[in-house]
Amino acid sequence: EVLLVESGGGLVQAGGSLRLSCGASGFSFSTYGMTWVRQAPGKGLEWVSGISGSGGSTYYADSVTGRFSISRDNSKNTLYLEMNSLRAEDTAVYYCAKVGSYSGYFDYWGQGILVTVSS
Amino acid sequence: EIVMTQSPATLAVSPGERVTLSCRASQSVSINVAWYQQKVGQAPRLLIYGASTRATGIPARFSGSGSETVFTLAISSLQSEDFAVYYCQQYNNWPRTFGQGTKVEIK
């Protein structure tokens, strides 16, 4: 069974930093791309960042480029999102998700973790 | 960036009715479109990928169609557990983008 568990969320002041983690199990972690998707309170889904299975390729939404950094440790089956210079508009539930077979859809999702940025 | 536009924003439907949700891409995305269902307080769940392939465990009442810029998600006979928000997503280009969602509510 595929399981994704996010951690590291919480309350942070504007301008601060936070690192999210996503522990993965139930599949060959290094084989698949991974992604972060967020959802502001009462709003729709927004893709944030993606990373290839090897970690050699990374992608970002314009809204977070230069502030967020995605990475992975395949020896620990863990995905990360380093978030710096946080803004009030970054307040959201952050989901990690597994990318489907060599494609770009997201077939398994974590339960999400709330990040609140106070201004 | 490719903009995905869903319509309608909200749909009021009675159980047992057939539902059709629309999604338009601002430029061609081939068949690289997925559909997700999200219930209140839950993570999204993959329903359809490749525009028309049902994900594992998804009931046959869900079907997807379309290509290039026009896509449709149909639910043949709405069940009580299908009342939720539905999102389309393109994965043909970076950045990946979602539609704004269609809420299916009980009439």
Tab-separated table of C-alpha atoms in Angstrom:
chain	number	residue	atom	x	y	z
A	1	GLU	CA	0.000	0.000	0.000
A	2	VAL	CA	1.327	3.410	-0.978
A	3	LEU	CA	1.554	5.755	1.979
A	4	LEU	CA	2.664	9.402	2.003
A	5	VAL	CA	2.904	11.285	5.291
A	6	GLU	CA	3.707	14.994	5.453
A	7	SER	CA	5.248	16.701	8.460
A	8	GLY	CA	6.886	19.983	9.421
A	9	GLY	CA	3.996	22.363	8.985
A	10	GLY	CA	2.875	24.993	11.456
A	11	LEU	CA	2.707	28.699	12.159
A	12	VAL	CA	5.507	30.955	10.961
A	13	GLN	CA	5.897	34.706	10.642
A	14	ALA	CA	6.075	36.410	7.287
A	15	GLY	CA	9.649	36.392	6.036
A	16	GLY	CA	10.412	33.210	7.922
A	17	SER	CA	11.320	29.722	6.782
A	18	LEU	CA	9.933	26.235	7.137
A	19	ARG	CA	10.890	22.799	5.832
A	20	LEU	CA	8.238	20.268	4.965
A	21	SER	CA	8.980	16.563	4.781
A	22	CYS	CA	7.054	13.745	3.149
A	23	GLY	CA	7.834	10.176	4.140
A	24	ALA	CA	6.978	7.586	1.511
A	25	SER	CA	6.418	3.842	1.684
A	26	GLY	CA	4.834	1.062	-0.342
A	27	PHE	CA	6.584	1.737	-3.646
A	28	SER	CA	10.050	2.067	-5.143
A	29	PHE	CA	10.593	5.687	-4.147
A	30	SER	CA	13.588	6.461	-6.343
A	31	THR	CA	11.758	5.295	-9.463
A	32	TYR	CA	9.073	7.953	-9.411
A	33	GLY	CA	8.846	11.696	-9.629
A	34	MET	CA	7.242	13.486	-6.720
A	35	THR	CA	5.436	16.752	-6.374
A	36	TRP	CA	4.029	19.318	-3.947
A	37	VAL	CA	0.557	20.775	-4.436
A	38	ARG	CA	-1.033	23.347	-2.144
A	39	GLN	CA	-4.533	24.536	-1.388
A	40	ALA	CA	-5.210	27.881	0.253
A	41	PRO	CA	-8.199	27.953	2.627
A	42	GLY	CA	-11.409	27.671	0.628
A	43	LYS	CA	-9.553	27.746	-2.697
A	44	GLY	CA	-8.591	25.331	-5.438
A	45	LEU	CA	-5.475	23.254	-6.027
A	46	GLU	CA	-2.203	24.923	-7.013
A	47	TRP	CA	0.793	22.948	-8.233
A	48	VAL	CA	3.939	24.153	-6.423
A	49	SER	CA	6.950	22.076	-7.373
A	50	GLY	CA	8.073	18.755	-8.839
A	51	ILE	CA	11.201	16.614	-8.846
A	52	SER	CA	12.345	13.648	-10.906
A	53	GLY	CA	13.037	10.238	-9.409
A	54	SER	CA	16.783	10.788	-9.321
A	55	GLY	CA	16.421	14.323	-8.038
A	56	GLY	CA	18.340	15.635	-11.016
A	57	SER	CA	15.463	17.687	-12.418
A	58	THR	CA	13.356	20.134	-10.471
A	59	TYR	CA	10.458	22.371	-11.465
A	60	TYR	CA	8.691	25.272	-9.773
A	61	ALA	CA	5.622	27.428	-10.114
A	62	ASP	CA	6.422	31.069	-10.818
A	63	SER	CA	4.833	32.026	-7.495
A	64	VAL	CA	7.522	30.180	-5.512
A	65	THR	CA	10.568	30.296	-7.791
A	66	GLY	CA	13.575	31.622	-5.920
A	67	ARG	CA	11.937	31.113	-2.514
A	68	PHE	CA	11.133	27.387	-2.367
A	69	SER	CA	13.462	24.457	-2.993
A	70	ILE	CA	12.401	20.857	-3.553
A	71	SER	CA	14.718	17.945	-2.842
A	72	ARG	CA	14.639	14.269	-2.002
A	73	ASP	CA	16.708	11.708	-0.117
A	74	ASN	CA	16.144	8.380	-1.834
A	75	SER	CA	18.065	6.532	0.891
A	76	LYS	CA	15.462	7.738	3.381
A	77	ASN	CA	12.420	7.594	1.062
A	78	THR	CA	11.736	11.208	1.923
A	79	LEU	CA	10.718	14.276	-0.080
A	80	TYR	CA	11.375	17.803	1.139
A	81	LEU	CA	10.179	21.326	0.473
A	82	GLU	CA	12.340	24.107	1.856
A	83	MET	CA	10.279	27.294	2.027
A	84	ASN	CA	11.981	30.652	2.572
A	85	SER	CA	10.808	34.275	2.565
A	86	LEU	CA	7.320	33.082	3.364
A	87	ARG	CA	4.384	35.327	2.628
A	88	ALA	CA	0.805	35.434	3.889
A	89	GLU	CA	-0.324	34.096	0.496
A	90	ASP	CA	1.712	30.916	1.071
A	91	THR	CA	-0.780	29.950	3.786
A	92	ALA	CA	-2.259	26.656	2.617
A	93	VAL	CA	-2.537	22.949	3.127
A	94	TYR	CA	0.469	21.406	1.388
A	95	TYR	CA	0.110	17.964	-0.146
A	96	CYS	CA	2.879	15.752	-1.370
A	97	ALA	CA	1.941	13.416	-4.187
A	98	LYS	CA	3.519	10.634	-6.192
A	99	VAL	CA	3.744	11.094	-9.934
A	100	GLY	CA	2.188	8.337	-12.030
A	101	SER	CA	4.320	6.131	-14.237
A	102	TYR	CA	6.777	8.377	-16.076
A	103	SER	CA	4.000	10.838	-16.567
A	104	GLY	CA	2.697	13.964	-14.931
A	105	TYR	CA	-0.485	13.020	-13.167
A	106	PHE	CA	-0.562	12.428	-9.413
A	107	ASP	CA	-1.772	8.987	-8.446
A	108	TYR	CA	-1.257	8.977	-4.690
A	109	TRP	CA	-1.542	11.872	-2.251
A	110	GLY	CA	-0.636	12.467	1.366
A	111	GLN	CA	-3.190	13.734	3.860
A	112	GLY	CA	-1.772	17.258	3.727
A	113	ILE	CA	-0.118	19.547	6.246
A	114	LEU	CA	-1.167	23.078	7.141
A	115	VAL	CA	1.260	25.960	6.836
A	116	THR	CA	0.089	29.272	8.262
A	117	VAL	CA	2.083	32.439	7.603
A	118	SER	CA	1.183	35.303	9.884
A	119	SER	CA	1.681	38.848	8.759
B	1	GLU	CA	1.442	28.840	-18.602
B	2	ILE	CA	-1.514	26.774	-19.775
B	3	VAL	CA	-4.799	27.896	-18.254
B	4	MET	CA	-7.388	25.216	-17.542
B	5	THR	CA	-10.938	26.542	-17.379
B	6	GLN	CA	-13.682	24.418	-15.862
B	7	SER	CA	-17.414	24.882	-16.239
B	8	PRO	CA	-19.748	25.217	-14.579
B	9	ALA	CA	-18.371	26.373	-11.240
B	10	THR	CA	-21.239	24.664	-9.411
B	11	LEU	CA	-23.690	22.002	-10.491
B	12	ALA	CA	-26.787	21.022	-8.506
B	13	VAL	CA	-27.800	17.447	-9.332
B	14	SER	CA	-30.191	14.815	-8.011
B	15	PRO	CA	-28.882	11.330	-7.156
B	16	GLY	CA	-29.172	8.999	-10.131
B	17	GLU	CA	-28.791	11.757	-12.717
B	18	ARG	CA	-26.052	11.863	-15.329
B	19	VAL	CA	-23.489	14.635	-14.911
B	20	THR	CA	-21.109	16.176	-17.441
B	21	LEU	CA	-18.255	18.440	-16.368
B	22	SER	CA	-16.202	20.447	-18.845
B	23	CYS	CA	-12.570	21.523	-18.915
B	24	ARG	CA	-10.893	23.648	-21.591
B	25	ALA	CA	-7.176	24.197	-22.054
B	26	SER	CA	-5.821	27.516	-23.336
B	27	GLN	CA	-3.664	25.574	-25.813
B	28	SER	CA	-3.344	21.976	-26.931
B	29	VAL	CA	-2.318	19.503	-24.217
B	30	SER	CA	-2.828	16.373	-26.354
B	31	ILE	CA	-4.463	13.823	-24.020
B	32	ASN	CA	-2.321	14.722	-21.018
B	33	VAL	CA	-5.200	15.552	-18.730
B	34	ALA	CA	-6.167	14.079	-15.383
B	35	TRP	CA	-9.298	14.455	-13.273
B	36	TYR	CA	-9.425	14.421	-9.473
B	37	GLN	CA	-12.207	14.237	-6.919
B	38	GLN	CA	-11.900	16.048	-3.608
B	39	LYS	CA	-14.290	15.711	-0.707
B	40	VAL	CA	-14.374	18.147	2.185
B	41	GLY	CA	-11.430	17.686	4.510
B	42	GLN	CA	-9.796	15.056	2.314
B	43	ALA	CA	-6.900	14.915	-0.109
B	44	PRO	CA	-7.700	14.797	-3.824
B	45	ARG	CA	-8.147	11.364	-5.400
B	46	LEU	CA	-7.111	10.526	-8.952
B	47	LEU	CA	-10.078	9.471	-11.097
B	48	ILE	CA	-8.905	9.682	-14.717
B	49	TYR	CA	-5.551	10.091	-16.483
B	50	GLY	CA	-4.619	10.209	-20.134
B	51	ALA	CA	-7.959	11.976	-20.642
B	52	SER	CA	-9.926	8.711	-20.574
B	53	THR	CA	-8.182	5.989	-18.522
B	54	ARG	CA	-9.787	5.220	-15.188
B	55	ALA	CA	-7.380	5.008	-12.263
B	56	THR	CA	-7.178	1.871	-10.157
B	57	GLY	CA	-10.366	1.178	-8.232
B	58	ILE	CA	-12.444	3.909	-9.869
B	59	PRO	CA	-16.007	2.799	-10.679
B	60	ALA	CA	-17.092	2.438	-14.293
B	61	ARG	CA	-19.710	5.178	-13.874
B	62	PHE	CA	-16.832	7.661	-14.199
B	63	SER	CA	-15.626	8.288	-17.740
B	64	GLY	CA	-13.380	10.841	-19.383
B	65	SER	CA	-13.068	11.996	-22.962
B	66	GLY	CA	-11.480	14.660	-25.098
B	67	SER	CA	-8.199	15.726	-26.614
B	68	GLU	CA	-6.245	18.843	-27.551
B	69	THR	CA	-8.174	21.599	-25.741
B	70	VAL	CA	-11.604	20.214	-24.837
B	71	PHE	CA	-12.162	17.592	-22.147
B	72	THR	CA	-15.151	16.110	-20.361
B	73	LEU	CA	-15.719	14.096	-17.209
B	74	ALA	CA	-19.006	12.233	-17.082
B	75	ILE	CA	-20.642	10.458	-14.176
B	76	SER	CA	-23.337	8.177	-15.540
B	77	SER	CA	-25.542	7.885	-12.452
B	78	LEU	CA	-24.613	10.096	-9.556
B	79	GLN	CA	-24.274	8.347	-6.211
B	80	SER	CA	-24.395	10.035	-2.804
B	81	GLU	CA	-20.646	9.579	-2.391
B	82	ASP	CA	-19.969	11.474	-5.634
B	83	PHE	CA	-20.950	14.872	-4.267
B	84	ALA	CA	-17.582	16.614	-4.193
B	85	VAL	CA	-15.363	19.085	-6.046
B	86	TYR	CA	-13.784	17.893	-9.290
B	87	TYR	CA	-10.565	19.285	-10.755
B	88	CYS	CA	-8.925	18.813	-14.130
B	89	GLN	CA	-5.140	19.090	-14.505
B	90	GLN	CA	-2.847	19.232	-17.498
B	91	TYR	CA	0.556	17.578	-17.487
B	92	ASN	CA	1.630	18.290	-21.033
B	93	ASN	CA	3.663	21.362	-20.095
B	94	TRP	CA	5.464	22.888	-17.142
B	95	PRO	CA	4.192	24.326	-14.923
B	96	ARG	CA	1.503	21.756	-14.259
B	97	THR	CA	-1.816	23.539	-13.888
B	98	PHE	CA	-5.236	22.770	-12.452
B	99	GLY	CA	-8.656	24.064	-13.329
B	100	GLN	CA	-10.470	26.055	-10.663
B	101	GLY	CA	-12.804	23.154	-9.890
B	102	THR	CA	-16.467	22.243	-10.308
B	103	LYS	CA	-18.508	21.633	-7.195
B	104	VAL	CA	-21.206	18.972	-7.595
B	105	GLU	CA	-23.852	19.459	-4.952
B	106	ILE	CA	-27.173	17.904	-4.096
B	107	LYS	CA	-30.231	19.482	-5.698
